[in-house]
mmCIF file of C-alpha atoms and ligand atoms in Angstrom:
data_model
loop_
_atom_site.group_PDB
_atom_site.id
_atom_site.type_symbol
_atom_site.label_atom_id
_atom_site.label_comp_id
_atom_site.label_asym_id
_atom_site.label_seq_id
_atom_site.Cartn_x
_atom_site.Cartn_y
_atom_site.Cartn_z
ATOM 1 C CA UNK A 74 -6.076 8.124 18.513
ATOM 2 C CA UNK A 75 -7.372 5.639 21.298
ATOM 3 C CA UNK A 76 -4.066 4.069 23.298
ATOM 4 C CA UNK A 77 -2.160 2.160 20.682
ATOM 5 C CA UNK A 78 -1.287 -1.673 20.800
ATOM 6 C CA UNK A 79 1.343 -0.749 18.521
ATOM 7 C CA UNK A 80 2.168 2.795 17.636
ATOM 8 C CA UNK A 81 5.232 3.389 14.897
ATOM 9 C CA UNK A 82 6.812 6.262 15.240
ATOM 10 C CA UNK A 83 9.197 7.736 12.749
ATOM 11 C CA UNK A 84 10.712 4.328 11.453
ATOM 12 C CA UNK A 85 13.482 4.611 9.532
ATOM 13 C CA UNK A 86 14.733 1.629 7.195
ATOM 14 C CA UNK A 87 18.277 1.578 5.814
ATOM 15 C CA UNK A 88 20.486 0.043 3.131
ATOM 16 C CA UNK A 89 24.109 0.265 3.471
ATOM 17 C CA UNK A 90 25.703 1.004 -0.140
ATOM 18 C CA UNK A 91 29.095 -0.008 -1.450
ATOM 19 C CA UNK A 92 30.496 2.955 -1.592
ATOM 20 C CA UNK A 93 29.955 3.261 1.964
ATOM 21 C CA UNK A 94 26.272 5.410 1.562
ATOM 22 C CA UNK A 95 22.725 4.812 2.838
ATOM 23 C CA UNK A 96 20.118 4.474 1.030
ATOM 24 C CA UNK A 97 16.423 4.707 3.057
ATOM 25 C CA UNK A 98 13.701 2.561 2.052
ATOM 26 C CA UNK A 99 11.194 3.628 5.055
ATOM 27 C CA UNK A 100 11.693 7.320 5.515
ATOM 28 C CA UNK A 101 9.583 8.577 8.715
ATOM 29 C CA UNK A 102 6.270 6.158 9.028
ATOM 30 C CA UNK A 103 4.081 6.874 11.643
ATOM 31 C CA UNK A 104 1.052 5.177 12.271
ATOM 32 C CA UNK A 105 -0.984 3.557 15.480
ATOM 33 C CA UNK A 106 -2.751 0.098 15.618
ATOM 34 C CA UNK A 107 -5.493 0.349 18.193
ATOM 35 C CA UNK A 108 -6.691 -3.003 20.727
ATOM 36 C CA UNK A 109 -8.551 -5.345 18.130
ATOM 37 C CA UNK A 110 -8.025 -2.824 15.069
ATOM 38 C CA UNK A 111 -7.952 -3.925 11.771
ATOM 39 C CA UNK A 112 -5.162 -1.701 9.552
ATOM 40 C CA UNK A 113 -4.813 -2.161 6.266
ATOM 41 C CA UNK A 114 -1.307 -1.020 4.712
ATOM 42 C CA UNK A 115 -1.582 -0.170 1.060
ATOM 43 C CA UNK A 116 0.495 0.450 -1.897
ATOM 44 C CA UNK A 117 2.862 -0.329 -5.168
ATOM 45 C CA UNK A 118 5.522 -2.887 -4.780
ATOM 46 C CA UNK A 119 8.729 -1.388 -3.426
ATOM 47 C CA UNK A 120 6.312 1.146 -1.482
ATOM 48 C CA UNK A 121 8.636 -0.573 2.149
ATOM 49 C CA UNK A 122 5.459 -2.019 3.425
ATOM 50 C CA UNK A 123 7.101 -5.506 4.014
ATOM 51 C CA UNK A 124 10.547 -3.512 5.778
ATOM 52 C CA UNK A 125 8.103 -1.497 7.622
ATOM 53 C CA UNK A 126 6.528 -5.069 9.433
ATOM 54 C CA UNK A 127 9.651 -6.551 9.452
ATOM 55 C CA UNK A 128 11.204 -4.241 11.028
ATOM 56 C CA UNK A 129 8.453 -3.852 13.782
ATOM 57 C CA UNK A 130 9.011 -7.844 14.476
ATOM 58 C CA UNK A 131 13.275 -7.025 14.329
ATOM 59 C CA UNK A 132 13.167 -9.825 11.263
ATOM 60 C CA UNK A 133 14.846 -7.257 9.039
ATOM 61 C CA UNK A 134 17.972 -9.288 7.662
ATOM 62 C CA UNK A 135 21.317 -7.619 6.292
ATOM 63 C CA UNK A 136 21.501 -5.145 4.928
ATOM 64 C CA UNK A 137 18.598 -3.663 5.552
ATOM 65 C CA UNK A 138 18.829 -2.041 9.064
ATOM 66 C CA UNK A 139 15.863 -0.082 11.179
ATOM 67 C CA UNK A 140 17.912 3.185 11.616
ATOM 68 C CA UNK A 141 15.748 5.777 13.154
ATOM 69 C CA UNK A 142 12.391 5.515 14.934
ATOM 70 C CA UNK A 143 10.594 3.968 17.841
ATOM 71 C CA UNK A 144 7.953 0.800 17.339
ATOM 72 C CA UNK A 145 6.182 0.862 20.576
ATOM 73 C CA UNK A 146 4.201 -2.838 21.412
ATOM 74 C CA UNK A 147 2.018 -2.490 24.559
ATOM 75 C CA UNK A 148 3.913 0.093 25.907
ATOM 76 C CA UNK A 149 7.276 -1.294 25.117
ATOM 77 C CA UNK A 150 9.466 -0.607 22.273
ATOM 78 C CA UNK A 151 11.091 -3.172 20.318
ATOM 79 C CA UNK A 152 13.814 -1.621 18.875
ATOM 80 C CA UNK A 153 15.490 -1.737 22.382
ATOM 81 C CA UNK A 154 14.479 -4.823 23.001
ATOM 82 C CA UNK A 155 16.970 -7.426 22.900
ATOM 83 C CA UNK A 156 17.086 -10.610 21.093
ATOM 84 C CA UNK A 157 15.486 -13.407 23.934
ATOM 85 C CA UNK A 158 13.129 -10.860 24.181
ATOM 86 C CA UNK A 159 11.432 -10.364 20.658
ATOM 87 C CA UNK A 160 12.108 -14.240 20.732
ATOM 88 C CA UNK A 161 9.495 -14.495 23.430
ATOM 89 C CA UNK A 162 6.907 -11.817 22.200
ATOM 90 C CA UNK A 163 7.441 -13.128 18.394
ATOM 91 C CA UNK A 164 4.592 -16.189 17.584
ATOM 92 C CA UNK A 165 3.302 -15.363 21.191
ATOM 93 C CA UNK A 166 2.278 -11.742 21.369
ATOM 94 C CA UNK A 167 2.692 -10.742 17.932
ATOM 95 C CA UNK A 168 2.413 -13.234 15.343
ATOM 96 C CA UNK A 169 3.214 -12.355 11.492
ATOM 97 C CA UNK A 170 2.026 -14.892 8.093
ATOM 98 C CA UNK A 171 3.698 -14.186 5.118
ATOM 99 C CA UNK A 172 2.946 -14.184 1.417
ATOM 100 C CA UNK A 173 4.153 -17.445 0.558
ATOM 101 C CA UNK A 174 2.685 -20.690 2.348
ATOM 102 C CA UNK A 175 5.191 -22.802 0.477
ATOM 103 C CA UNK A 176 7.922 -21.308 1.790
ATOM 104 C CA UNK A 177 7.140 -20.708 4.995
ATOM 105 C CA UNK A 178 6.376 -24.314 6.125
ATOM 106 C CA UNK A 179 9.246 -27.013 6.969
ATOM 107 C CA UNK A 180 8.257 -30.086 4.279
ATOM 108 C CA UNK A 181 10.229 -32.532 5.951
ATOM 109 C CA UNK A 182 8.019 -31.927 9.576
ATOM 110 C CA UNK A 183 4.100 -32.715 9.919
ATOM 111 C CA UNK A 184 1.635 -29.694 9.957
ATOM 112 C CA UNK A 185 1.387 -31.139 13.732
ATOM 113 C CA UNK A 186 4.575 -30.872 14.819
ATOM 114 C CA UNK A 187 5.056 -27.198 13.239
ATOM 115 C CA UNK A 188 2.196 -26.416 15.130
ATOM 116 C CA UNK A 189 2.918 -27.990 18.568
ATOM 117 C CA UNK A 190 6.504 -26.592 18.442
ATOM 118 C CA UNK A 191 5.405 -23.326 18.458
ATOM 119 C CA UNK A 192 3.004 -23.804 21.000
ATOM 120 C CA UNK A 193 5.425 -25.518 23.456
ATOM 121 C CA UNK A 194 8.220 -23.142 22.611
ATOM 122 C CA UNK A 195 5.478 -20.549 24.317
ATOM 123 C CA UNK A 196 3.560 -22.389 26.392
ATOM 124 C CA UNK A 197 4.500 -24.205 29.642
ATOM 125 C CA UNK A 198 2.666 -27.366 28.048
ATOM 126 C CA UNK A 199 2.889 -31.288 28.228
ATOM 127 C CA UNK A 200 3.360 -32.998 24.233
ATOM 128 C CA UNK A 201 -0.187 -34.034 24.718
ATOM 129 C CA UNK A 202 -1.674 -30.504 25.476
ATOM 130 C CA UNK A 203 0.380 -28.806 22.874
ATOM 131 C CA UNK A 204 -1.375 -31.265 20.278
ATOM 132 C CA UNK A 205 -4.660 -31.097 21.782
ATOM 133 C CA UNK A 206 -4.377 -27.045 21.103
ATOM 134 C CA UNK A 207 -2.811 -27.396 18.113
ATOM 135 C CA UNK A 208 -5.653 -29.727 16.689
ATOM 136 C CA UNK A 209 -8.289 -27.256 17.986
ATOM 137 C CA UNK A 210 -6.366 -24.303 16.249
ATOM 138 C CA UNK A 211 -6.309 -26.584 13.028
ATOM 139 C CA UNK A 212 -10.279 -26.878 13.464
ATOM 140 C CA UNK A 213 -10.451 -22.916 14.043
ATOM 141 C CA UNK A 214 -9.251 -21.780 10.252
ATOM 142 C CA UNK A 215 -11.774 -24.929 8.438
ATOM 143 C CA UNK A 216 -9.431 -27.579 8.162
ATOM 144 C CA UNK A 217 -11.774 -30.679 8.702
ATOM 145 C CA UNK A 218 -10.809 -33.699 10.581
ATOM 146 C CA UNK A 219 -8.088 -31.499 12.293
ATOM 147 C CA UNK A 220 -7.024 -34.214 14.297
ATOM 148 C CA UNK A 221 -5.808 -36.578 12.255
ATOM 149 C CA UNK A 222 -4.787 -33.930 9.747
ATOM 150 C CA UNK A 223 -2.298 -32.975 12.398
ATOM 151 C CA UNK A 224 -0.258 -36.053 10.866
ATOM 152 C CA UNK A 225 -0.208 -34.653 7.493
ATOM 153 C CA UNK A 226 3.039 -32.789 5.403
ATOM 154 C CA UNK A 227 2.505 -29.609 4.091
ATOM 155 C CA UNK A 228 2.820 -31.241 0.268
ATOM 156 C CA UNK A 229 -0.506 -32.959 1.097
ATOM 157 C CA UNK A 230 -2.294 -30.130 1.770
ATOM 158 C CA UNK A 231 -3.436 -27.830 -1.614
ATOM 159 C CA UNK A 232 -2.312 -24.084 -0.965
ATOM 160 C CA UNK A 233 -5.231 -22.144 0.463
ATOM 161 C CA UNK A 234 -5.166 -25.401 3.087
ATOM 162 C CA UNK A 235 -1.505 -24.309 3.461
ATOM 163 C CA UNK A 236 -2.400 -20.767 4.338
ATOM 164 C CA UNK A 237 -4.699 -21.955 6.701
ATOM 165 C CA UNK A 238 -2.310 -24.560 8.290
ATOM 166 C CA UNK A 239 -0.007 -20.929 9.076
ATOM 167 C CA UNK A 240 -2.534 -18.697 10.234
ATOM 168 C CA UNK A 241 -3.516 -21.557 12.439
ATOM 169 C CA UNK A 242 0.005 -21.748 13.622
ATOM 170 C CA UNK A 243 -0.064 -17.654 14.049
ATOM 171 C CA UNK A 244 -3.314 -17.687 16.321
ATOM 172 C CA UNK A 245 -2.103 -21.012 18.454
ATOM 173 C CA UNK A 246 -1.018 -18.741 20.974
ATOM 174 C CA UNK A 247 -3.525 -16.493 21.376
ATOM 175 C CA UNK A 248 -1.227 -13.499 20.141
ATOM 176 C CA UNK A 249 -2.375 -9.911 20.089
ATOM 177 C CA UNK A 250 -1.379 -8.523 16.898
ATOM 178 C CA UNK A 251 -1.595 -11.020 13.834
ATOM 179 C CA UNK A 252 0.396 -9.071 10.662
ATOM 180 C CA UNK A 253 -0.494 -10.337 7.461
ATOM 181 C CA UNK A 254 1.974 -9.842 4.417
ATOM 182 C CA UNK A 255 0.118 -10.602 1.434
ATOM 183 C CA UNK A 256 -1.345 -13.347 2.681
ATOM 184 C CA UNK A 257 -3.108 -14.300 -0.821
ATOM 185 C CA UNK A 258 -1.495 -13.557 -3.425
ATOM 186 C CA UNK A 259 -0.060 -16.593 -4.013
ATOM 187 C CA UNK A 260 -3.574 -18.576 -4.260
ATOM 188 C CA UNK A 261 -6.608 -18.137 -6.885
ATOM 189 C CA UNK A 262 -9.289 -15.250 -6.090
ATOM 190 C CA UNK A 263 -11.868 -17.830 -4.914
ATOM 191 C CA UNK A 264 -9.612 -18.909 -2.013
ATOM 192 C CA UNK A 265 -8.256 -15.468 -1.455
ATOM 193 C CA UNK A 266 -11.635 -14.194 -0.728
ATOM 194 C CA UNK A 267 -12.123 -17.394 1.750
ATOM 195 C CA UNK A 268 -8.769 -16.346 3.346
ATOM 196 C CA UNK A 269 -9.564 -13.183 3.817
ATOM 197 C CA UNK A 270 -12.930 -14.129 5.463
ATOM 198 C CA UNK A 271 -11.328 -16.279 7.721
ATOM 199 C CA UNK A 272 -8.901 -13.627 9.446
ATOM 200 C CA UNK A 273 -11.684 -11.150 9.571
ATOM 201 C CA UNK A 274 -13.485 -14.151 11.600
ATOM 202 C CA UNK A 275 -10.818 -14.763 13.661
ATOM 203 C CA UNK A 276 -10.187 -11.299 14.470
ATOM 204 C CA UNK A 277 -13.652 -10.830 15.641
ATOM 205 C CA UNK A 278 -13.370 -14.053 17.535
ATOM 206 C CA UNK A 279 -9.823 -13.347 19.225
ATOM 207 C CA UNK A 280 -10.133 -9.693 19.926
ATOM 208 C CA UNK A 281 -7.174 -10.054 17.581
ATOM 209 C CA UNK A 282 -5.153 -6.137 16.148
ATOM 210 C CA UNK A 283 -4.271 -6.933 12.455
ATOM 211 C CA UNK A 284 -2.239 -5.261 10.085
ATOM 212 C CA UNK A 285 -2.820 -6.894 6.107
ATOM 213 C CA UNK A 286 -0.715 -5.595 4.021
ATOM 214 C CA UNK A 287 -1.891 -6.228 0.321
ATOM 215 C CA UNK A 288 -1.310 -4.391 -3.531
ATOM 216 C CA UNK A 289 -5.112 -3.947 -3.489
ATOM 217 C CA UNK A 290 -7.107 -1.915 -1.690
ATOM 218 C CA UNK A 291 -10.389 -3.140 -2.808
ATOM 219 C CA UNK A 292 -9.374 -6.521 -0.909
ATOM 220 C CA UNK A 293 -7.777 -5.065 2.114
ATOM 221 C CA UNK A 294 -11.339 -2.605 2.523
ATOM 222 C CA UNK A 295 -13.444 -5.846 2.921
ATOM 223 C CA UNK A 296 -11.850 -6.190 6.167
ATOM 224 C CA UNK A 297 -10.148 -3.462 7.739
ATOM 225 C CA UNK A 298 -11.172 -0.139 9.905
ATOM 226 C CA UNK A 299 -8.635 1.762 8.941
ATOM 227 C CA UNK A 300 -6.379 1.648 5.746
ATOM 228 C CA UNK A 301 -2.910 3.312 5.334
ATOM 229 C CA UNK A 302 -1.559 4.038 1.881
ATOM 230 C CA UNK A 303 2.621 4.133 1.522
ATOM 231 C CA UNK A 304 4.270 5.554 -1.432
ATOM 232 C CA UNK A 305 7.967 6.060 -1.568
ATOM 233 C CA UNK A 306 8.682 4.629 1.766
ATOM 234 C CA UNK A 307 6.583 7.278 3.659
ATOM 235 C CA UNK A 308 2.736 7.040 4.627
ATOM 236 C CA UNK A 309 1.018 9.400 2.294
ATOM 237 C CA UNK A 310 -2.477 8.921 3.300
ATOM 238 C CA UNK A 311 -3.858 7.230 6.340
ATOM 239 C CA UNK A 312 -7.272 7.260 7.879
ATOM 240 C CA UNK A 313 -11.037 4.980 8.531
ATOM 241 C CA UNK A 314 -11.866 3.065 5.401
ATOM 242 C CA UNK A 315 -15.018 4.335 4.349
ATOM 243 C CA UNK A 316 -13.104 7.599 3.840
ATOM 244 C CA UNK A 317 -10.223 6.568 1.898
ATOM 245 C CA UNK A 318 -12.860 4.978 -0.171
ATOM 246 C CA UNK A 319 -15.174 7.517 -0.874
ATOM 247 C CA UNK A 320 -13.283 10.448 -0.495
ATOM 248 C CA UNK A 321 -9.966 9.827 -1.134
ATOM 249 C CA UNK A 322 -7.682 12.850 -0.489
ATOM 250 C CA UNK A 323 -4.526 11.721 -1.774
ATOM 251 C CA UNK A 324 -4.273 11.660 -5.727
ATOM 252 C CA UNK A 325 -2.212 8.828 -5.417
ATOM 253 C CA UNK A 326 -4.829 6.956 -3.199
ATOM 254 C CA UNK A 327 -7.875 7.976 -5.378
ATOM 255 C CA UNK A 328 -5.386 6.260 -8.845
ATOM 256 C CA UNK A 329 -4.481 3.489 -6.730
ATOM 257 C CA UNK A 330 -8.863 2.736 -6.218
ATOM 258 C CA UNK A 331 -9.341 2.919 -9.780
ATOM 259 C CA UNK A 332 -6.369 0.198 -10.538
ATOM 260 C CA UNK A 333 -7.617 -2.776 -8.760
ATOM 261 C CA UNK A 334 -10.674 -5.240 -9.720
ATOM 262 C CA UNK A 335 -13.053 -5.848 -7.142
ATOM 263 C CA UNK A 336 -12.967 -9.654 -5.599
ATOM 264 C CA UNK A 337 -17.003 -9.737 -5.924
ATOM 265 C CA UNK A 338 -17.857 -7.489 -8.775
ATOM 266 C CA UNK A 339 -17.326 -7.583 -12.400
ATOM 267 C CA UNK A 340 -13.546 -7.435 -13.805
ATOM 268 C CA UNK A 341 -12.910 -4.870 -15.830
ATOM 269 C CA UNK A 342 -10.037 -3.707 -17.454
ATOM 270 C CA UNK A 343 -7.155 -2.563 -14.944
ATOM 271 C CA UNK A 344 -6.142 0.735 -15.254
ATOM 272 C CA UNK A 345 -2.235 1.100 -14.420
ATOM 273 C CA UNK A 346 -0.881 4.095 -13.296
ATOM 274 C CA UNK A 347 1.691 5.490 -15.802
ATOM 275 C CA UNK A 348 4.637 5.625 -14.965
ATOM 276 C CA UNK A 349 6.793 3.293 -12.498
ATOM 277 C CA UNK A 350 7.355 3.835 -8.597
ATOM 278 C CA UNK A 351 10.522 5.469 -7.479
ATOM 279 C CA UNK A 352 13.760 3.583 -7.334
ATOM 280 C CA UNK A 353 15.655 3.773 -4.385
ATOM 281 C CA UNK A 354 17.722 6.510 -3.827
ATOM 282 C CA UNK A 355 16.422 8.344 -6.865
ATOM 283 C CA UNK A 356 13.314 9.833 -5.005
ATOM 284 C CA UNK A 357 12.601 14.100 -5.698
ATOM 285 C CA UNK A 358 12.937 16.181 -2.583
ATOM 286 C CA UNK A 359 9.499 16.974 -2.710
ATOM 287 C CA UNK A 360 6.500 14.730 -2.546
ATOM 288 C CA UNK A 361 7.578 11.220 -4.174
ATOM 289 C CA UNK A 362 4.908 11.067 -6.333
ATOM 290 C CA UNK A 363 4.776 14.400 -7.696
ATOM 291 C CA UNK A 364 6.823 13.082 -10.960
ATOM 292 C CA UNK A 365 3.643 10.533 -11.422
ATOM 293 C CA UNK A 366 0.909 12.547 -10.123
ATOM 294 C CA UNK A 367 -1.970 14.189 -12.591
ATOM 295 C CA UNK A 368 -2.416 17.139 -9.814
ATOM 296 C CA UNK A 369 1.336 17.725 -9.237
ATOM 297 C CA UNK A 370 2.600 21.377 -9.584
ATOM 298 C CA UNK A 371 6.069 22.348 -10.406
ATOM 299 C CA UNK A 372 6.456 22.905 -6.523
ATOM 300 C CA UNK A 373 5.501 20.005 -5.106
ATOM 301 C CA UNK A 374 8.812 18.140 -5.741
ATOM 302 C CA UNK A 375 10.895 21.090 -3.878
ATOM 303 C CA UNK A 376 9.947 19.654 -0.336
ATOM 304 C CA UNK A 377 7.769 17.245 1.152
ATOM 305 C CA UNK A 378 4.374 17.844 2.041
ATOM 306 C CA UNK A 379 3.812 17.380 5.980
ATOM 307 C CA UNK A 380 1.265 14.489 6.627
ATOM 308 C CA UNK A 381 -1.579 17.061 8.071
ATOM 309 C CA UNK A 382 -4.149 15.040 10.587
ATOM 310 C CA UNK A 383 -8.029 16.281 9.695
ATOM 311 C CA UNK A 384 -10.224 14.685 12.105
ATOM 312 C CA UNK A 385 -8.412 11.294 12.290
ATOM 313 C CA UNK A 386 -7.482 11.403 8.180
ATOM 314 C CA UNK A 387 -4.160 12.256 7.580
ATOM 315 C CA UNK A 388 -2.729 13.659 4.266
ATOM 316 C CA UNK A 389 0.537 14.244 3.132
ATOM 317 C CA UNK A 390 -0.418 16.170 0.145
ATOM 318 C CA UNK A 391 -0.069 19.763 -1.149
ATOM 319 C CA UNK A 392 -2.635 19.689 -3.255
ATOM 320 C CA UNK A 393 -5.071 17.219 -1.791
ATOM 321 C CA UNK A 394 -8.438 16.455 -3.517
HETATM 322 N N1 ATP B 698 17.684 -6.897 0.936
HETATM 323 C C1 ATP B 698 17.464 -5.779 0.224
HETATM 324 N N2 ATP B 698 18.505 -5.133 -0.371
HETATM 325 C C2 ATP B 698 18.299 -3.999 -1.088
HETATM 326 N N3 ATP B 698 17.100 -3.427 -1.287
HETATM 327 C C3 ATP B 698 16.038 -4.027 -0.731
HETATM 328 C C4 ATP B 698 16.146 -5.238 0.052
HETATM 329 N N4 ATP B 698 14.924 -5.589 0.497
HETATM 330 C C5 ATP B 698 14.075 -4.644 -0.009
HETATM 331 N N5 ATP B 698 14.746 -3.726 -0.720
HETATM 332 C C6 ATP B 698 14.165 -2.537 -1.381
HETATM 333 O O1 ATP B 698 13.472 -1.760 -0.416
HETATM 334 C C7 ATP B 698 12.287 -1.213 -0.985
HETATM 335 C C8 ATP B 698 11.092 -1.538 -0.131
HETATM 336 O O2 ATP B 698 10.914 -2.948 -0.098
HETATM 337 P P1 ATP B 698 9.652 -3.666 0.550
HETATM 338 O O3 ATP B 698 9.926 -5.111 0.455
HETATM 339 O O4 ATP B 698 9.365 -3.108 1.879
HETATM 340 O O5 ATP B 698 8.497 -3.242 -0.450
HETATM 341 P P2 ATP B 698 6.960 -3.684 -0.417
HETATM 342 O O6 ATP B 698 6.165 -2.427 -0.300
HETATM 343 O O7 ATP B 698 6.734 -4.740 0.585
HETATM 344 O O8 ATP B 698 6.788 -4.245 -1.903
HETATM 345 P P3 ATP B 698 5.994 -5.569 -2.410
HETATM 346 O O9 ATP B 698 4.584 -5.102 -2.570
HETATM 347 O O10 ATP B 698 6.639 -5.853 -3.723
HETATM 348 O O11 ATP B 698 6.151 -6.651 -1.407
HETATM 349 C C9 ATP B 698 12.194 -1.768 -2.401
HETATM 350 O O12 ATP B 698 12.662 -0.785 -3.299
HETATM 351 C C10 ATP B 698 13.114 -2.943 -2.390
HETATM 352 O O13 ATP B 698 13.686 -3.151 -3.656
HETATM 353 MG MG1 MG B 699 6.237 -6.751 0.431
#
C-alpha cells in the first residue's frame, strides 16, 4: 500500500463486563487510508464499524475502551495522543459526520454560529472572517443564499439541508480525512443519492481521504476506491471496489451484494441473509461467520482464518470463492 494518511493497525475495542470480564467488539482491524482515498467500510449492524471510527477520533465513551492497537494519522498515532491534542486535530485535520443530522446540531444556536465556532476554535480568525468562510462553506455543499442562511436554526432547514449544513461544518477547515458514519440513512433515497454525490464532489475538490461507512454496499461502491467489509468485529474482506464487486472472495461479501437494492436501478425484493450476526461475546473460535455461511465446513469455526493479502485484496477466508 502507498504511505497511509491513516493506517489502523490491530485495533482492539473493549467492553468491561459486570462480573469484572471483557468483552471485544473490534478484534484486530487493520486497514490503510491512502492521501485523497475514498474507503468504504461495509457490513451488518453490530459488525464495530462505528467503534472502529470512533475509536480512531478517541470519541469512544464508557465503557467501551480502545484496548489494543495503533491508529497512525500522518505519521502520528492517536492513541498516545493526549486529550488537547486530538482536540486540535479533531474538526481540523480529521473531521467525522454522523448518521443523524438532528442530533448532531445545537437547535438553540444558528447554522452560522455552529459553523463559525468551529472555524474560530481552529483558525486564528477575526468574527468577520470566520463568517465569511463559513458562508462560503455553506455555498460549497448547495445550500443557496448561504449568506443569509447563515442566520437560520437547524429546525428551519428540511433534513438532507441539515446534512449538508454538517458536512459543511466538517470541510470548514479544510481537514484531511472526512469520516462519514451513515451519513444517509436517516433521509429518503432521492436525497441520499444527492448526499452522496456531494461528498464524492467535495472529495475530488479538497483532495479530501474519506472513510463512509454505510449497511449497503451498492451505495458506498458509487463512491469509493476501495471498500472494506467487517463481520464480527474483524475485517473479513478488504480490497479496490471493482473487485469486491465483481469478484467477491468472501462468501459473506458476495451475500452481503445480493441483499441490498441498488439507489438507481430497479428494487427488487431484498434478500436477507438467514440467520442473525453474532452477539457479543458469543462469537465461534473460528471464522465468525462460519455458523451463517453456505460454504462453511465443520473446520472453519476451530480457528480463524488469517486475512491473506493477494495483490492488494485481502481475504480472511478458508474457503474463499
Ligand atoms: N456502549 C456500548 N455498550 C455495550 N455494547 C456496545 C456499546 N456500543 C456498542 N456496543 C456493541 O458493540 C458492537 C459493535 O457496535 P458498533 O456500533 O461499532 O456497530 P456498527 O457496525 O457501527 O453497527 P450499526 O451498523 O448498527 O451502526 C455491537 O454489538 C454493539 O451492540
Ligand atoms: Mg454504526
Amino acid at each position: 500500500m502507498s504511505a497511509a494518511l491513516l493506517s489502523v493497525e490491530g485495533l482492539r475495542v473493549g467492553f468491561r463486563t459486570a462480573d469484572g470480564g471483557m468483552v471485544e467488539a473490534v478484534r484486530g482491524v487493520d486497514f490503510c487510508v491512502a492521501p485523497g482515498e475514498a474507503v468504504g467500510i461495509v457490513g451488518e449492524s453490530g459488525s464495530g464499524k462505528s467503534l472502529s471510527m470512533l475509536a480512531v477520533m478517541r470519541l469512544l465513551g464508557a465503557p467501551a475502551r480502545a484496548i489494543g492497537g495503533r491508529v497512525i494519522f500522518d505519521g502520528e498515532d492517536l492513541l498516545a495522543a493526549d486529550e488537547k491534542r486530538m482536540r486540535a486535530l479533531r474538526g481540523r485535520d480529521i473531521a467525522m459526520v454522523f448518521q443523524d443530522p438532528q442530533s448532531s446540531l445545537n437547535p438553540a444556536l444558528t447554522v452560522g454560529r455552529q459553523i463559525t465556532d468551529v472555524v474560530r476554535a481552529h483558525r486564528g480568525v477575526s468574527a468577520a472572517e470566520a463568517r465569511r468562510i463559513a458562508a462560503e462553506a455553506l455555498e460549497r455543499v448547495g445550500i443557496r443564499d448561504a449568506g443569509r442562511r447563515l442566520a437560520s436554526y437547524p429546525h428551519e432547514f428540511s433534513g438532507g439541508m441539515r446534512q449538508r449544513a454538517l458536512i459543511a461544518m466538517a470541510i470548514a477547515c479544510r481537514p484531511r480525512l472526512l469520516i462519514a458514519d451513515e451519513p444517509t440513512t436517516a433521509l429518503d433515497v432521492t436525497v441520499q443519492a444527492q448526499i452522496v454525490d456531494l461528498i464524492a464532489e467535495l472529495r475530488r475538490e479538497l483532495n479530501l481521504a474519506v472513510v463512509f461507512i454505510s449497511h449497503n454496499l451498492q451505495l458506498v461502491a458509487e463512491i469509493v476506491d476501495r471498500v472494506v467489509v467487517m463481520y464480527g468485529g474483524k475485517v473479513v474482506e478488504d480490497g479496490p471496489v471493482e473487485a469486491i464487486e465483481l469478484a467477491p472472495r468472501h462468501p459473506y461479501t458476495s451475500l452481503l451484494k445480493a441483499c441490498v437494492p441498488s439507489l438507481t436501478g430497479p428494487v427488487g425484493p431484498l434478500t436477507a441473509i438467514e440467520g442473525a450476526p453474532p452477539r457479543l461475546g458469543r462469537l465461534p473460535a473460528g471464522c465468525p461467520f462460519s455458523p451463517r455461511c453456505p460454504d462453511a465446513a465443520e473446520s472453519c469455526s476451530h480457528q480463524m482464518p488469517p486475512l491473506i493479502d493477494e495483490a492488494g485484496h485481502r481475504t480472511a477466508c478458508w474457503r474463499p470463492r
